[in-house]
N, CA and C atoms as an extended XYZ file, in Angstrom:
363
Properties=species:S:1:pos:R:3:atomname:S:1:resname:S:1:resid:I:1 pbc="F F F"
N         3.856       -1.944       18.922 N   MET     1
C         3.567       -3.256       18.379 CA  MET     1
C         3.037       -3.140       16.944 C   MET     1
N         2.175       -2.136       16.735 N   GLN     2
C         1.586       -1.957       15.418 CA  GLN     2
C         2.655       -1.549       14.395 C   GLN     2
N         3.564       -0.708       14.803 N   VAL     3
C         4.628       -0.270       13.897 CA  VAL     3
C         5.558       -1.442       13.563 C   VAL     3
N         5.855       -2.277       14.549 N   LEU     4
C         6.698       -3.448       14.317 CA  LEU     4
C         6.039       -4.407       13.323 C   LEU     4
N         4.746       -4.649       13.500 N   LEU     5
C         4.034       -5.529       12.576 CA  LEU     5
C         3.986       -4.934       11.170 C   LEU     5
N         3.840       -3.633       11.096 N   LEU     6
C         3.818       -2.979        9.787 CA  LEU     6
C         5.175       -3.113        9.090 C   LEU     6
N         6.262       -2.974        9.844 N   LEU     7
C         7.588       -3.154        9.264 CA  LEU     7
C         7.817       -4.592        8.808 C   LEU     7
N         7.337       -5.552        9.586 N   VAL     8
C         7.460       -6.968        9.213 CA  VAL     8
C         6.661       -7.230        7.936 C   VAL     8
N         5.467       -6.641        7.847 N   GLN     9
C         4.642       -6.840        6.667 CA  GLN     9
C         5.295       -6.235        5.417 C   GLN     9
N         5.866       -5.051        5.563 N   LEU    10
C         6.547       -4.430        4.425 CA  LEU    10
C         7.762       -5.242        3.981 C   LEU    10
N         8.519       -5.768        4.942 N   ALA    11
C         9.685       -6.591        4.604 CA  ALA    11
C         9.258       -7.882        3.904 C   ALA    11
N         8.172       -8.491        4.380 N   ALA    12
C         7.679       -9.725        3.743 CA  ALA    12
C         7.158       -9.437        2.340 C   ALA    12
N         6.503       -8.305        2.147 N   ALA    13
C         6.009       -7.949        0.808 CA  ALA    13
C         7.171       -7.725       -0.144 C   ALA    13
N         8.191       -7.018        0.312 N   PHE    14
C         9.363       -6.777       -0.527 CA  PHE    14
C        10.071       -8.094       -0.861 C   PHE    14
N        10.174       -8.979        0.132 N   ALA    15
C        10.823      -10.279       -0.098 CA  ALA    15
C        10.031      -11.106       -1.109 C   ALA    15
N         8.704      -11.077       -1.020 N   MET    16
C         7.892      -11.828       -1.985 CA  MET    16
C         8.077      -11.290       -3.398 C   MET    16
N         8.118       -9.972       -3.529 N   ILE    17
C         8.311       -9.375       -4.857 CA  ILE    17
C         9.637       -9.819       -5.448 C   ILE    17
N        10.692       -9.734       -4.658 N   VAL    18
C        12.020      -10.109       -5.148 CA  VAL    18
C        12.075      -11.598       -5.479 C   VAL    18
N        11.524      -12.433       -4.605 N   LEU    19
C        11.594      -13.878       -4.830 CA  LEU    19
C        10.791      -14.309       -6.047 C   LEU    19
N         9.664      -13.684       -6.283 N   VAL    20
C         8.861      -14.037       -7.454 CA  VAL    20
C         9.577      -13.600       -8.736 C   VAL    20
N        10.215      -12.434       -8.693 N   LEU    21
C        10.918      -11.969       -9.887 CA  LEU    21
C        12.167      -12.789      -10.194 C   LEU    21
N        12.780      -13.395       -9.189 N   VAL    22
C        13.993      -14.182       -9.396 CA  VAL    22
C        13.674      -15.563       -9.959 C   VAL    22
N        12.496      -16.089       -9.688 N   GLN    23
C        12.149      -17.449      -10.107 CA  GLN    23
C        12.010      -17.543      -11.616 C   GLN    23
N        12.296      -18.729      -12.130 N   HIS    24
C        12.129      -19.014      -13.549 CA  HIS    24
C        10.696      -19.440      -13.794 C   HIS    24
N        10.228      -19.189      -15.004 N   GLY    25
C         8.897      -19.647      -15.383 CA  GLY    25
C         8.896      -21.136      -15.675 C   GLY    25
N         7.708      -21.684      -15.921 N   LYS    26
C         7.620      -23.117      -16.211 CA  LYS    26
C         8.252      -23.458      -17.550 C   LYS    26
N         8.288      -22.543      -18.478 N   GLY    27
C         8.898      -22.785      -19.778 CA  GLY    27
C        10.415      -22.825      -19.723 C   GLY    27
N        11.004      -22.292      -18.677 N   ALA    28
C        12.463      -22.280      -18.563 CA  ALA    28
C        13.017      -23.658      -18.221 C   ALA    28
N        12.199      -24.558      -17.696 N   ASP    29
C        12.673      -25.898      -17.336 CA  ASP    29
C        13.064      -26.705      -18.570 C   ASP    29
N        12.354      -26.527      -19.663 N   MET    30
C        12.662      -27.262      -20.875 CA  MET    30
C        14.014      -26.814      -21.431 C   MET    30
N        14.296      -25.537      -21.405 N   GLY    31
C        15.573      -25.036      -21.885 CA  GLY    31
C        16.730      -25.483      -21.008 C   GLY    31
N        16.487      -25.631      -19.723 N   ALA    32
C        17.546      -26.061      -18.807 CA  ALA    32
C        17.944      -27.507      -19.055 C   ALA    32
N        17.015      -28.320      -19.530 N   SER    33
C        17.353      -29.727      -19.759 CA  SER    33
C        18.242      -29.908      -20.986 C   SER    33
N        18.259      -28.930      -21.907 N   PHE    34
C        19.105      -29.003      -23.095 CA  PHE    34
C        20.363      -28.160      -22.952 C   PHE    34
N        20.860      -28.010      -21.750 N   GLY    35
C        22.112      -27.305      -21.553 CA  GLY    35
C        21.940      -25.818      -21.324 C   GLY    35
N        20.912      -25.452      -20.598 N   GLY    36
C        20.669      -24.050      -20.305 CA  GLY    36
C        21.661      -23.476      -19.317 C   GLY    36
N        22.431      -24.304      -18.655 N   GLY    37
C        23.458      -23.819      -17.758 CA  GLY    37
C        23.025      -23.738      -16.310 C   GLY    37
N        21.779      -24.023      -16.001 N   SER    38
C        21.354      -23.912      -14.604 CA  SER    38
C        21.776      -25.125      -13.783 C   SER    38
N        22.220      -26.196      -14.458 N   SER    39
C        22.645      -27.369      -13.694 CA  SER    39
C        23.946      -27.092      -12.951 C   SER    39
N        24.699      -26.109      -13.405 N   GLY    40
C        25.940      -25.767      -12.731 CA  GLY    40
C        25.767      -24.643      -11.727 C   GLY    40
N        24.546      -24.309      -11.408 N   SER    41
C        24.307      -23.207      -10.480 CA  SER    41
C        24.519      -23.661       -9.037 C   SER    41
N        24.339      -22.742       -8.145 N   LEU    42
C        24.586      -23.002       -6.731 CA  LEU    42
C        23.662      -24.075       -6.171 C   LEU    42
N        22.407      -24.079       -6.604 N   PHE    43
C        21.424      -25.007       -6.044 CA  PHE    43
C        21.212      -26.246       -6.902 C   PHE    43
N        21.834      -26.324       -8.054 N   GLY    44
C        21.620      -27.451       -8.955 CA  GLY    44
C        20.487      -27.144       -9.917 C   GLY    44
N        20.105      -28.138      -10.729 N   ALA    45
C        19.095      -27.913      -11.761 CA  ALA    45
C        17.720      -27.649      -11.155 C   ALA    45
N        17.349      -28.389      -10.125 N   THR    46
C        16.021      -28.211       -9.536 CA  THR    46
C        16.079      -27.671       -8.112 C   THR    46
N        17.265      -27.574       -7.578 N   GLY    47
C        17.382      -27.111       -6.191 CA  GLY    47
C        16.973      -25.670       -6.007 C   GLY    47
N        17.264      -24.821       -7.003 N   SER    48
C        16.903      -23.409       -6.862 CA  SER    48
C        15.397      -23.229       -6.899 C   SER    48
N        14.711      -24.027       -7.709 N   ALA    49
C        13.256      -23.910       -7.793 CA  ALA    49
C        12.620      -24.277       -6.451 C   ALA    49
N        13.118      -25.343       -5.840 N   ASN    50
C        12.554      -25.737       -4.547 CA  ASN    50
C        12.871      -24.702       -3.469 C   ASN    50
N        14.113      -24.221       -3.454 N   PHE    51
C        14.501      -23.234       -2.448 CA  PHE    51
C        13.713      -21.942       -2.613 C   PHE    51
N        13.607      -21.450       -3.846 N   LEU    52
C        12.877      -20.209       -4.081 CA  LEU    52
C        11.382      -20.366       -3.822 C   LEU    52
N        10.829      -21.522       -4.165 N   SER    53
C         9.407      -21.765       -3.908 CA  SER    53
C         9.121      -21.802       -2.410 C   SER    53
N         9.996      -22.464       -1.672 N   ARG    54
C         9.799      -22.533       -0.221 CA  ARG    54
C        10.005      -21.174        0.437 C   ARG    54
N        10.973      -20.409       -0.067 N   SER    55
C        11.199      -19.068        0.480 CA  SER    55
C        10.023      -18.153        0.186 C   SER    55
N         9.455      -18.259       -1.001 N   THR    56
C         8.287      -17.452       -1.351 CA  THR    56
C         7.097      -17.844       -0.486 C   THR    56
N         6.918      -19.130       -0.246 N   ALA    57
C         5.817      -19.580        0.605 CA  ALA    57
C         5.998      -19.080        2.039 C   ALA    57
N         7.228      -19.079        2.530 N   ALA    58
C         7.481      -18.586        3.890 CA  ALA    58
C         7.214      -17.088        3.977 C   ALA    58
N         7.638      -16.329        2.967 N   ALA    59
C         7.382      -14.880        2.963 CA  ALA    59
C         5.891      -14.602        2.864 C   ALA    59
N         5.184      -15.389        2.072 N   ALA    60
C         3.732      -15.216        1.953 CA  ALA    60
C         3.032      -15.531        3.262 C   ALA    60
N         3.512      -16.535        3.980 N   THR    61
C         2.921      -16.878        5.275 CA  THR    61
C         3.151      -15.763        6.288 C   THR    61
N         4.359      -15.223        6.325 N   VAL    62
C         4.656      -14.105        7.232 CA  VAL    62
C         3.791      -12.899        6.879 C   VAL    62
N         3.634      -12.616        5.587 N   PHE    63
C         2.803      -11.503        5.143 CA  PHE    63
C         1.347      -11.710        5.556 C   PHE    63
N         0.838      -12.909        5.373 N   PHE    64
C        -0.551      -13.219        5.714 CA  PHE    64
C        -0.793      -13.095        7.218 C   PHE    64
N         0.114      -13.647        8.025 N   VAL    65
C        -0.039      -13.583        9.487 CA  VAL    65
C         0.052      -12.139        9.980 C   VAL    65
N         0.983      -11.365        9.430 N   SER    66
C         1.096       -9.967        9.863 CA  SER    66
C        -0.128       -9.156        9.439 C   SER    66
N        -0.706       -9.471        8.283 N   THR    67
C        -1.928       -8.787        7.854 CA  THR    67
C        -3.071       -9.098        8.801 C   THR    67
N        -3.218      -10.351        9.188 N   LEU    68
C        -4.276      -10.721       10.141 CA  LEU    68
C        -4.053      -10.050       11.498 C   LEU    68
N        -2.812       -9.993       11.944 N   ALA    69
C        -2.516       -9.358       13.229 CA  ALA    69
C        -2.808       -7.857       13.183 C   ALA    69
N        -2.452       -7.192       12.086 N   LEU    70
C        -2.744       -5.769       11.954 CA  LEU    70
C        -4.250       -5.515       11.886 C   LEU    70
N        -4.985       -6.389       11.226 N   ALA    71
C        -6.436       -6.246       11.171 CA  ALA    71
C        -7.050       -6.434       12.558 C   ALA    71
N        -6.524       -7.383       13.327 N   TYR    72
C        -7.033       -7.609       14.680 CA  TYR    72
C        -6.742       -6.408       15.579 C   TYR    72
N        -5.528       -5.888       15.501 N   ILE    73
C        -5.165       -4.735       16.327 CA  ILE    73
C        -6.003       -3.518       15.931 C   ILE    73
N        -6.239       -3.350       14.636 N   GLY    74
C        -7.032       -2.219       14.179 CA  GLY    74
C        -8.492       -2.306       14.570 C   GLY    74
N        -9.011       -3.507       14.739 N   SER    75
C       -10.427       -3.658       15.069 CA  SER    75
C       -10.701       -3.695       16.565 C   SER    75
N        -9.659       -3.776       17.392 N   ARG    76
C        -9.878       -3.847       18.847 CA  ARG    76
C       -10.429       -2.558       19.418 C   ARG    76
N       -10.057       -1.431       18.859 N   GLY    77
C       -10.577       -0.167       19.355 CA  GLY    77
C        -9.576        0.620       20.186 C   GLY    77
N        -8.520       -0.005       20.686 N   ASP    78
C        -7.536        0.734       21.472 CA  ASP    78
C        -6.314        1.107       20.638 C   ASP    78
N        -6.395        0.881       19.348 N   ALA    79
C        -5.300        1.279       18.466 CA  ALA    79
C        -5.336        2.789       18.267 C   ALA    79
N        -4.204        3.421       18.013 N   PRO    80
C        -4.191        4.870       17.857 CA  PRO    80
C        -5.036        5.365       16.690 C   PRO    80
N        -5.140        4.608       15.619 N   ALA    81
C        -5.890        5.064       14.454 CA  ALA    81
C        -7.323        4.539       14.446 C   ALA    81
N        -7.852        4.131       15.581 N   ALA    82
C        -9.190        3.544       15.639 CA  ALA    82
C       -10.256        4.569       15.988 C   ALA    82
N       -10.096        5.803       15.544 N   GLN    83
C       -11.082        6.836       15.840 CA  GLN    83
C       -12.169        6.883       14.780 C   GLN    83
N       -12.246        5.923       13.920 N   GLY    84
C       -13.236        5.887       12.866 CA  GLY    84
C       -12.583        6.130       11.520 C   GLY    84
N       -13.368        5.920       10.491 N   SER    85
C       -12.825        6.109        9.155 CA  SER    85
C       -12.776        7.588        8.811 C   SER    85
N       -12.162        7.887        7.699 N   VAL    86
C       -12.049        9.275        7.253 CA  VAL    86
C       -13.431        9.830        6.946 C   VAL    86
N       -14.309        8.995        6.397 N   LEU    87
C       -15.669        9.452        6.096 CA  LEU    87
C       -16.451        9.749        7.371 C   LEU    87
N       -16.254        8.932        8.414 N   ASP    88
C       -16.923        9.211        9.692 CA  ASP    88
C       -16.430       10.510       10.296 C   ASP    88
N       -15.138       10.777       10.199 N   GLN    89
C       -14.586       12.018       10.739 CA  GLN    89
C       -15.079       13.223        9.960 C   GLN    89
N       -15.216       13.091        8.632 N   ALA    90
C       -15.703       14.207        7.823 CA  ALA    90
C       -17.172       14.486        8.105 C   ALA    90
N       -17.952       13.440        8.380 N   ALA    91
C       -19.376       13.624        8.664 CA  ALA    91
C       -19.591       14.281       10.018 C   ALA    91
N       -18.707       14.018       10.966 N   SER    92
C       -18.877       14.580       12.298 CA  SER    92
C       -18.206       15.933       12.465 C   SER    92
N       -17.470       16.397       11.449 N   ALA    93
C       -16.793       17.696       11.531 CA  ALA    93
C       -17.833       18.808       11.442 C   ALA    93
N       -17.613       19.929       12.123 N   PRO    94
C       -18.570       21.039       12.028 CA  PRO    94
C       -18.607       21.604       10.620 C   PRO    94
N       -19.743       22.169       10.245 N   ALA    95
C       -19.926       22.670        8.883 CA  ALA    95
C       -18.994       23.830        8.581 C   ALA    95
N       -18.661       24.637        9.576 N   SER    96
C       -17.777       25.774        9.326 CA  SER    96
C       -16.365       25.326        8.970 C   SER    96
N       -15.949       24.186        9.474 N   ALA    97
C       -14.616       23.689        9.157 CA  ALA    97
C       -14.600       23.003        7.802 C   ALA    97
N       -15.753       22.466        7.378 N   ALA    98
C       -15.803       21.738        6.125 CA  ALA    98
C       -15.883       22.680        4.920 C   ALA    98
N       -16.566       23.829        5.076 N   THR    99
C       -16.699       24.755        3.957 CA  THR    99
C       -16.061       26.080        4.330 C   THR    99
N       -15.314       26.684        3.426 N   PRO   100
C       -14.696       27.972        3.734 CA  PRO   100
C       -15.742       29.081        3.750 C   PRO   100
N       -15.448       30.118        4.491 N   ALA   101
C       -16.365       31.248        4.571 CA  ALA   101
C       -16.380       31.982        3.235 C   ALA   101
N       -17.517       32.624        2.953 N   ALA   102
C       -17.643       33.361        1.701 CA  ALA   102
C       -16.733       34.580        1.743 C   ALA   102
N       -16.134       34.892        0.633 N   VAL   103
C       -15.238       36.037        0.549 CA  VAL   103
C       -16.082       37.275        0.246 C   VAL   103
N       -16.018       38.255        1.137 N   VAL   104
C       -16.769       39.491        0.974 CA  VAL   104
C       -15.759       40.607        0.758 C   VAL   104
N       -15.868       41.343       -0.361 N   PRO   105
C       -14.907       42.428       -0.578 CA  PRO   105
C       -15.144       43.558        0.412 C   PRO   105
N       -14.068       44.178        0.855 N   SER   106
C       -14.184       45.242        1.846 CA  SER   106
C       -14.463       46.585        1.212 C   SER   106
N       -14.110       46.782       -0.045 N   ALA   107
C       -14.361       48.047       -0.734 CA  ALA   107
C       -15.180       47.758       -1.978 C   ALA   107
N       -15.987       48.713       -2.418 N   PRO   108
C       -16.776       48.475       -3.627 CA  PRO   108
C       -15.855       48.318       -4.836 C   PRO   108
N       -16.271       47.486       -5.725 N   VAL   109
C       -15.481       47.203       -6.913 CA  VAL   109
C       -15.783       48.266       -7.956 C   VAL   109
N       -14.754       48.897       -8.465 N   THR   110
C       -14.928       49.897       -9.501 CA  THR   110
C       -14.310       49.391      -10.778 C   THR   110
N       -14.930       49.640      -11.903 N   PRO   111
C       -14.370       49.146      -13.168 CA  PRO   111
C       -13.110       49.892      -13.534 C   PRO   111
N       -12.297       49.255      -14.329 N   ALA   112
C       -11.064       49.882      -14.790 CA  ALA   112
C       -11.409       51.028      -15.732 C   ALA   112
N       -10.479       51.919      -15.943 N   SER   113
C       -10.749       53.081      -16.789 CA  SER   113
C       -11.090       52.617      -18.196 C   SER   113
N       -12.121       53.184      -18.760 N   GLY   114
C       -12.537       52.836      -20.109 CA  GLY   114
C       -13.515       51.677      -20.157 C   GLY   114
N       -13.800       51.004      -19.051 N   ALA   115
C       -14.733       49.896      -19.052 CA  ALA   115
C       -16.141       50.429      -18.862 C   ALA   115
N       -17.073       49.850      -19.533 N   ALA   116
C       -18.455       50.300      -19.436 CA  ALA   116
C       -19.118       49.654      -18.227 C   ALA   116
N       -19.968       50.452      -17.574 N   LEU   117
C       -20.749       49.933      -16.459 CA  LEU   117
C       -22.040       49.318      -17.012 C   LEU   117
N       -22.360       48.150      -16.547 N   ILE   118
C       -23.587       47.506      -16.952 CA  ILE   118
C       -24.607       47.746      -15.855 C   ILE   118
N       -25.676       48.466      -16.173 N   PRO   119
C       -26.656       48.743      -15.127 CA  PRO   119
C       -27.413       47.483      -14.746 C   PRO   119
N       -27.696       47.347      -13.478 N   THR   120
C       -28.489       46.237      -12.978 CA  THR   120
C       -29.867       46.723      -12.645 C   THR   120
N       -30.846       45.944      -12.899 N   LYS   121
C       -32.235       46.346      -12.656 CA  LYS   121
C       -32.725       45.825      -11.341 C   LYS   121
């Protein structure tokens, strides 16, 4: 169910992006009245604006409803990803898993030929 809602939400988001990019701005209406050529379009001079506006509103409604449904499913506690946030999981992880062990050389380190040894006190 969660995967289906996520796919619906992604499709609605993509549809909103496309529909918003296809729409004309408010300044384009003035140019259309002086022979901009949109009166001969498929939807007429104002029909495309109404159709695209209604389609964008429908996609936004589907996106909003799917977002609310995903939030509800995520907050119920029986969702697969409801084991806590990433920060909660990192806080409860053992310290040995969070930090790597110190690297200890197995053989003593000897300087390369010609390098001076610095005595330690």
